[in-house]
Coordinates of N, CA and C in Angstrom, one line a residue:
M9 N -1.1 -44.7 -13.0 CA -1.4 -43.9 -14.7 C -1.8 -42.2 -15.0
T10 N -1.0 -42.1 -15.8 CA -1.3 -40.5 -16.0 C -2.9 -39.7 -16.1
G11 N -2.6 -38.9 -16.5 CA -3.9 -38.8 -16.5 C -4.3 -38.2 -18.5
M12 N -5.4 -37.8 -19.2 CA -4.7 -36.9 -20.5 C -4.3 -35.9 -20.1
I13 N -4.2 -34.8 -19.4 CA -3.3 -33.4 -19.1 C -2.5 -34.0 -19.1
D14 N -2.3 -34.3 -18.5 CA -0.4 -34.7 -18.2 C 0.7 -35.5 -19.6
A15 N -0.7 -36.7 -19.8 CA 0.2 -37.2 -21.1 C 0.8 -36.0 -22.2
R16 N -0.9 -35.1 -22.3 CA -0.6 -33.9 -23.2 C 0.7 -33.0 -22.9
L17 N 0.9 -32.7 -21.7 CA 2.6 -32.1 -21.2 C 3.9 -32.0 -21.9
A18 N 3.3 -34.4 -21.4 CA 4.6 -35.1 -21.4 C 4.7 -34.4 -23.4
E19 N 3.7 -35.3 -24.4 CA 3.9 -34.7 -25.2 C 4.3 -33.1 -25.9
L20 N 3.7 -32.8 -25.9 CA 4.7 -31.4 -25.3 C 6.1 -31.1 -24.9
G21 N 6.8 -31.9 -24.0 CA 7.8 -31.9 -23.5 C 7.6 -30.9 -22.6
V22 N 7.0 -30.8 -22.1 CA 7.5 -29.6 -20.7 C 6.5 -31.0 -19.4
V23 N 7.6 -30.0 -18.5 CA 7.9 -30.5 -17.1 C 6.8 -30.2 -16.3
L24 N 6.2 -29.6 -15.7 CA 6.2 -28.6 -14.9 C 6.7 -28.5 -13.5
P25 N 7.1 -27.0 -13.4 CA 8.2 -26.7 -12.0 C 6.7 -27.6 -10.8
D26 N 7.8 -27.5 -9.7 CA 6.6 -27.8 -8.6 C 6.2 -26.8 -7.9
A27 N 4.6 -26.2 -7.6 CA 4.2 -25.4 -7.1 C 4.8 -24.5 -5.7
P28 N 5.2 -23.0 -6.4 CA 6.0 -22.1 -5.8 C 5.7 -21.7 -4.3
A29 N 6.5 -21.9 -3.3 CA 5.8 -21.3 -2.6 C 5.8 -19.7 -2.2
P30 N 4.7 -19.1 -1.6 CA 4.0 -18.1 -1.1 C 4.9 -17.3 -0.6
A31 N 5.7 -15.5 -1.3 CA 6.8 -14.6 -1.4 C 6.0 -14.6 0.1
A32 N 4.7 -14.5 -0.1 CA 4.6 -13.6 2.2 C 3.5 -13.8 2.1
N33 N 2.8 -13.6 2.5 CA 1.2 -13.7 4.1 C 0.3 -14.0 2.4
Y34 N 0.3 -15.4 2.5 CA -0.4 -15.4 1.9 C -1.1 -16.6 1.5
V35 N -1.7 -17.1 0.8 CA -2.1 -19.0 0.8 C -2.2 -19.1 -1.0
P36 N -1.2 -19.9 -1.6 CA -1.7 -20.2 -3.2 C -2.2 -20.7 -3.7
F37 N -3.5 -21.6 -3.1 CA -5.3 -20.8 -4.3 C -6.0 -20.6 -3.3
V38 N -7.2 -21.2 -3.1 CA -8.1 -21.3 -2.4 C -9.5 -21.6 -2.6
Q39 N -10.8 -22.3 -3.0 CA -11.1 -22.9 -3.7 C -12.8 -23.2 -2.8
V40 N -12.8 -22.5 -3.4 CA -14.2 -22.2 -3.0 C -15.6 -23.0 -4.1
G41 N -16.3 -24.0 -3.9 CA -17.2 -24.7 -4.6 C -16.3 -25.3 -5.3
D42 N -16.6 -24.5 -7.0 CA -15.7 -25.0 -7.7 C -15.1 -23.7 -8.5
L43 N -14.4 -23.3 -7.4 CA -13.7 -23.1 -8.2 C -12.7 -22.8 -8.0
V44 N -11.5 -22.8 -8.2 CA -9.7 -22.3 -7.8 C -9.2 -21.3 -8.3
F45 N -9.1 -20.4 -7.7 CA -8.3 -18.6 -7.1 C -7.0 -19.0 -7.3
V46 N -6.3 -19.1 -7.9 CA -4.4 -19.2 -7.4 C -4.0 -17.7 -7.6
S47 N -3.2 -17.2 -7.2 CA -2.8 -16.9 -6.9 C -2.1 -15.6 -7.5
G48 N -1.6 -14.7 -7.5 CA 0.0 -14.0 -9.0 C 1.6 -15.1 -8.8
Q49 N 1.4 -15.7 -10.2 CA 2.7 -16.3 -10.2 C 3.1 -15.8 -11.2
I50 N 4.2 -15.5 -10.6 CA 5.5 -14.7 -11.5 C 5.9 -15.0 -12.2
S51 N 6.8 -14.9 -13.4 CA 7.6 -15.5 -14.1 C 8.9 -16.3 -14.0
Q52 N 9.1 -17.2 -13.5 CA 10.3 -17.1 -13.5 C 11.1 -19.0 -14.0
G53 N 12.4 -18.9 -14.8 CA 12.1 -20.4 -15.3 C 13.2 -21.0 -14.8
P54 N 14.3 -22.4 -15.0 CA 15.2 -22.9 -14.1 C 16.0 -22.5 -14.0
D55 N 16.5 -21.4 -14.7 CA 17.6 -20.4 -14.5 C 17.7 -19.3 -13.2
G56 N 16.4 -19.0 -12.3 CA 15.3 -18.7 -11.9 C 14.6 -17.2 -12.5
L57 N 14.9 -15.8 -11.8 CA 13.8 -15.0 -11.9 C 13.7 -14.4 -13.4
I58 N 12.1 -14.4 -14.0 CA 12.3 -13.8 -15.7 C 12.0 -12.0 -14.5
K59 N 13.4 -11.3 -15.7 CA 13.1 -9.5 -15.4 C 13.3 -9.0 -16.0
G60 N 12.3 -8.0 -15.8 CA 12.9 -6.9 -17.0 C 11.7 -6.3 -17.6
K61 N 11.7 -5.3 -18.3 CA 11.0 -4.5 -18.1 C 10.6 -4.2 -19.5
L62 N 9.3 -4.3 -20.3 CA 9.1 -4.3 -21.3 C 8.8 -3.2 -22.4
G63 N 9.1 -2.6 -23.7 CA 9.1 -1.3 -23.7 C 10.6 -1.2 -23.4
A64 N 11.2 -1.8 -23.0 CA 13.0 -0.1 -22.5 C 14.0 -1.7 -22.6
D65 N 13.7 -3.6 -21.3 CA 15.3 -4.0 -21.7 C 14.5 -5.2 -22.5
M66 N 13.5 -5.9 -22.4 CA 12.7 -6.9 -23.0 C 11.8 -6.5 -24.5
D67 N 11.5 -7.7 -24.8 CA 10.5 -7.8 -26.4 C 8.9 -8.1 -26.0
V68 N 8.2 -8.1 -27.0 CA 7.3 -9.1 -26.8 C 7.4 -10.4 -26.9
A69 N 8.3 -11.0 -27.7 CA 8.4 -13.0 -27.7 C 8.8 -13.0 -26.1
A70 N 10.2 -11.7 -25.5 CA 10.6 -12.5 -24.1 C 10.1 -12.6 -23.2
G71 N 8.9 -11.7 -23.4 CA 7.8 -10.9 -22.7 C 6.3 -12.3 -22.7
A72 N 6.0 -12.9 -23.6 CA 5.5 -14.5 -24.2 C 6.2 -15.0 -23.5
E73 N 7.2 -15.6 -24.0 CA 8.0 -16.7 -23.0 C 7.4 -16.0 -21.4
A74 N 7.9 -15.1 -20.7 CA 7.2 -14.6 -18.5 C 6.6 -15.7 -19.2
A75 N 4.8 -15.4 -19.7 CA 4.3 -15.4 -19.8 C 3.8 -16.6 -19.3
K76 N 4.5 -18.2 -20.5 CA 3.8 -19.2 -21.0 C 4.8 -19.5 -19.6
R77 N 5.9 -19.0 -18.8 CA 6.3 -19.3 -17.3 C 5.3 -18.9 -16.7
C78 N 4.4 -18.0 -17.0 CA 3.8 -17.8 -15.4 C 2.2 -19.1 -15.3
A79 N 2.3 -19.5 -17.3 CA 0.6 -20.5 -17.3 C 1.4 -21.9 -16.3
M80 N 3.0 -22.3 -16.4 CA 3.2 -23.1 -16.1 C 2.8 -23.1 -14.8
S81 N 3.6 -22.1 -13.7 CA 3.5 -22.3 -13.1 C 2.1 -22.3 -11.9
L82 N 1.1 -21.3 -13.0 CA 0.0 -21.1 -12.8 C -0.8 -23.1 -12.6
L83 N -0.9 -23.7 -13.6 CA -0.9 -25.5 -14.1 C -0.6 -25.8 -12.4
A84 N 0.7 -26.0 -12.1 CA 1.3 -26.4 -11.1 C 0.5 -26.4 -10.3
Q85 N 0.1 -24.6 -9.5 CA -0.5 -24.7 -8.1 C -2.4 -25.9 -8.4
A86 N -2.6 -25.3 -10.1 CA -3.6 -26.6 -10.1 C -4.2 -28.2 -9.6
R87 N -2.7 -28.0 -10.3 CA -2.5 -29.4 -9.6 C -3.1 -29.4 -8.5
A88 N -1.2 -28.3 -7.0 CA -2.2 -28.8 -5.8 C -3.1 -29.0 -5.9
A89 N -3.9 -28.3 -6.3 CA -5.4 -27.9 -5.4 C -6.5 -28.8 -5.5
C90 N -5.5 -29.4 -7.4 CA -6.5 -30.7 -7.0 C -5.8 -32.1 -6.8
G91 N -5.5 -32.2 -5.5 CA -4.4 -32.9 -5.3 C -3.3 -33.9 -6.0
G92 N -2.6 -33.7 -7.5 CA -2.6 -33.6 -7.9 C -3.7 -34.5 -9.5
D93 N -4.2 -34.6 -9.6 CA -4.9 -34.2 -11.0 C -5.3 -33.3 -11.7
L94 N -4.6 -33.1 -12.6 CA -5.0 -32.0 -13.6 C -6.3 -32.0 -14.1
D95 N -6.6 -33.6 -14.4 CA -7.7 -33.6 -15.3 C -9.3 -33.5 -14.5
R96 N -8.3 -33.1 -13.4 CA -10.0 -32.0 -12.4 C -10.0 -31.0 -12.7
I97 N -9.7 -30.3 -13.7 CA -9.9 -29.0 -14.8 C -11.0 -29.1 -15.1
T98 N -12.0 -28.4 -15.5 CA -13.1 -28.2 -16.2 C -12.4 -27.1 -16.8
R99 N -12.8 -26.0 -17.2 CA -11.6 -24.7 -17.2 C -11.0 -24.2 -17.2
V100 N -10.6 -23.1 -17.4 CA -9.9 -21.4 -17.2 C -10.9 -21.3 -17.1
V101 N -11.5 -20.7 -16.1 CA -12.3 -19.7 -16.4 C -12.1 -17.8 -16.4
K102 N -11.0 -17.0 -15.8 CA -10.1 -16.0 -16.1 C -8.7 -15.9 -15.6
L103 N -8.3 -15.1 -16.5 CA -6.7 -15.1 -16.2 C -6.8 -13.4 -16.2
T104 N -5.5 -12.6 -14.9 CA -5.4 -11.4 -15.1 C -3.9 -12.1 -14.9
G105 N -3.4 -10.7 -15.7 CA -2.1 -10.8 -16.3 C -1.8 -9.4 -15.7
F106 N -0.9 -9.0 -15.6 CA 0.1 -7.6 -14.8 C 1.6 -7.7 -16.4
V107 N 2.1 -7.3 -16.5 CA 2.9 -6.4 -17.6 C 3.9 -5.4 -16.8
N108 N 5.1 -5.6 -16.4 CA 5.7 -4.6 -16.1 C 6.8 -4.1 -17.4
S109 N 5.8 -2.4 -17.7 CA 6.5 -2.7 -19.0 C 6.4 -0.6 -18.9
T110 N 7.3 -0.3 -19.6 CA 7.3 1.5 -20.3 C 5.8 1.8 -20.1
A111 N 5.5 3.3 -20.1 CA 4.1 4.0 -20.7 C 4.1 3.6 -22.1
D112 N 4.6 3.9 -22.3 CA 4.1 4.4 -24.0 C 4.2 2.9 -24.0
F113 N 4.1 2.0 -23.9 CA 4.1 0.0 -24.5 C 2.6 -0.2 -24.2
T114 N 2.4 -1.3 -25.5 CA 0.4 -0.9 -25.6 C 0.9 -3.0 -25.7
D115 N 1.3 -3.1 -25.6 CA 0.9 -4.7 -26.4 C 0.9 -5.6 -25.1
Q116 N 0.4 -5.2 -23.9 CA 0.0 -6.3 -23.0 C -0.1 -7.3 -23.3
P117 N -1.2 -7.3 -24.5 CA -2.2 -8.3 -24.6 C -1.2 -9.8 -25.1
K118 N -0.4 -8.5 -26.4 CA 0.5 -9.7 -26.8 C 1.2 -11.2 -26.2
V119 N 1.8 -9.9 -25.0 CA 3.2 -11.0 -23.6 C 2.0 -11.6 -22.8
I120 N 0.1 -11.6 -22.5 CA -0.5 -12.5 -22.1 C -0.6 -13.4 -22.7
N121 N -0.8 -13.3 -23.8 CA -0.2 -13.9 -24.5 C 0.7 -15.4 -24.4
G122 N 0.6 -15.5 -24.3 CA 1.9 -16.5 -24.5 C 1.7 -17.0 -23.2
C123 N 0.8 -17.4 -22.2 CA -0.1 -17.4 -21.3 C -1.0 -18.6 -21.4
S124 N -2.0 -17.2 -22.0 CA -3.5 -18.0 -23.1 C -3.1 -18.9 -23.9
D125 N -2.1 -18.9 -24.8 CA -1.8 -19.9 -25.8 C -1.0 -21.6 -25.6
F126 N -0.9 -21.1 -24.4 CA 0.2 -22.4 -23.6 C -1.5 -22.5 -23.1
L127 N -2.1 -22.7 -22.6 CA -3.7 -23.1 -21.7 C -4.1 -24.0 -23.1
V128 N -4.1 -23.3 -24.2 CA -5.6 -23.5 -25.5 C -5.0 -24.7 -25.6
E129 N -4.0 -24.4 -25.6 CA -3.3 -26.2 -25.9 C -2.7 -26.8 -25.0
V130 N -2.3 -26.8 -24.3 CA -2.4 -28.0 -23.1 C -4.0 -28.7 -22.7
L131 N -5.0 -27.4 -21.9 CA -6.5 -27.6 -22.9 C -7.2 -27.9 -23.2
G132 N -7.4 -27.6 -24.7 CA -7.8 -27.6 -25.7 C -8.9 -26.5 -25.2
D133 N -10.5 -26.2 -25.7 CA -11.1 -26.0 -25.2 C -11.5 -25.2 -23.7
A134 N -10.7 -26.2 -22.8 CA -11.4 -25.8 -21.8 C -9.6 -25.2 -21.1
G135 N -9.0 -24.2 -21.8 CA -8.5 -23.5 -21.7 C -8.7 -22.3 -22.2
R136 N -9.6 -22.3 -23.3 CA -10.2 -20.5 -23.0 C -10.6 -20.3 -22.3
H137 N -10.7 -18.7 -22.1 CA -10.7 -18.7 -21.5 C -11.0 -16.4 -21.0
S138 N -11.7 -15.9 -19.9 CA -11.6 -14.4 -20.5 C -10.6 -14.2 -19.6
R139 N -10.1 -12.1 -19.7 CA -9.0 -11.8 -19.5 C -8.6 -10.5 -19.6
S140 N -7.8 -10.2 -18.4 CA -7.4 -8.9 -18.2 C -5.9 -8.8 -18.7
A141 N -5.3 -8.4 -19.0 CA -3.7 -7.2 -19.6 C -3.6 -6.2 -19.2
V142 N -2.9 -6.0 -18.3 CA -2.8 -5.0 -18.3 C -1.1 -4.1 -17.7
S143 N -0.8 -2.3 -17.3 CA 0.4 -2.5 -17.2 C 0.0 -2.1 -16.0
A144 N 2.2 -2.5 -15.6 CA 2.1 -2.4 -14.9 C 3.4 -1.2 -14.4
A145 N 3.1 -0.1 -13.1 CA 4.8 0.2 -13.4 C 6.2 -0.4 -12.9
A146 N 6.4 -1.3 -12.2 CA 7.1 -2.6 -11.6 C 6.1 -3.8 -10.9
L147 N 7.2 -5.4 -11.4 CA 6.2 -5.9 -10.8 C 7.3 -6.5 -9.3
P148 N 7.0 -7.4 -8.4 CA 7.6 -8.6 -7.3 C 8.8 -8.6 -8.1
L149 N 10.0 -7.8 -7.2 CA 11.5 -8.9 -6.8 C 12.2 -8.3 -8.8
G150 N 11.0 -7.5 -9.3 CA 11.4 -6.1 -11.5 C 11.1 -8.1 -11.9
V151 N 10.0 -8.8 -12.3 CA 9.7 -9.6 -12.8 C 9.1 -8.9 -13.7
A152 N 8.8 -9.5 -15.5 CA 8.4 -9.9 -16.4 C 6.7 -9.4 -16.4
V153 N 6.3 -10.2 -15.4 CA 5.4 -10.7 -15.9 C 4.9 -11.5 -14.7
E154 N 3.5 -11.5 -14.4 CA 2.2 -11.9 -13.0 C 1.0 -12.0 -13.4
I155 N 0.8 -13.4 -14.0 CA -0.6 -13.8 -13.8 C -1.6 -14.2 -13.0
E156 N -2.2 -13.9 -12.6 CA -3.2 -14.8 -11.6 C -4.4 -14.8 -12.3
A157 N -4.9 -16.8 -12.3 CA -6.3 -17.3 -13.0 C -7.0 -18.2 -11.7
I158 N -8.3 -18.5 -12.9 CA -9.9 -18.7 -11.8 C -9.2 -19.7 -12.5
F159 N -9.9 -21.4 -11.8 CA -9.4 -22.4 -13.2 C -11.1 -22.8 -11.8
Q160 N -12.2 -24.0 -13.1 CA -13.3 -24.4 -12.3 C -12.8 -26.2 -12.2
V161 N -13.3 -26.0 -11.4 CA -12.8 -27.5 -11.3 C -13.7 -28.6 -10.7
K162 N -13.8 -30.2 -10.7 CA -15.0 -31.5 -10.6 C -14.1 -31.5 -9.8

């Protein structure tokens, strides 16, 4: 039987990727009580890493799409943490978004909106969250965006 969140993803035509394996010496998520802390997920799509620097070779719309792909990976990790049942998510508590951008680029919040908007579209009010959106001079592997999340689960 498909859960409500899986049904919503299907309605949107979204297939989540498999939960990405860690790229270094860390775990993809840690659960403490009813909170699941998901490690930073980098921007990657079906064709590989989404690389670029906002303000140089990537515009806000492309950055927001990269952030949406991070959201999909965050949900994939949350699914793994919840034993495959996304309906255990009761709330997205916090996002921290890092944007690979030039020194004069100031639209980091608009880029991270790609993640925030997607989570609200999928989870409704449970997807509303606190957030930080910050610039980074560089990100791992040259990706455009990296986002970490805290989920509350039941």
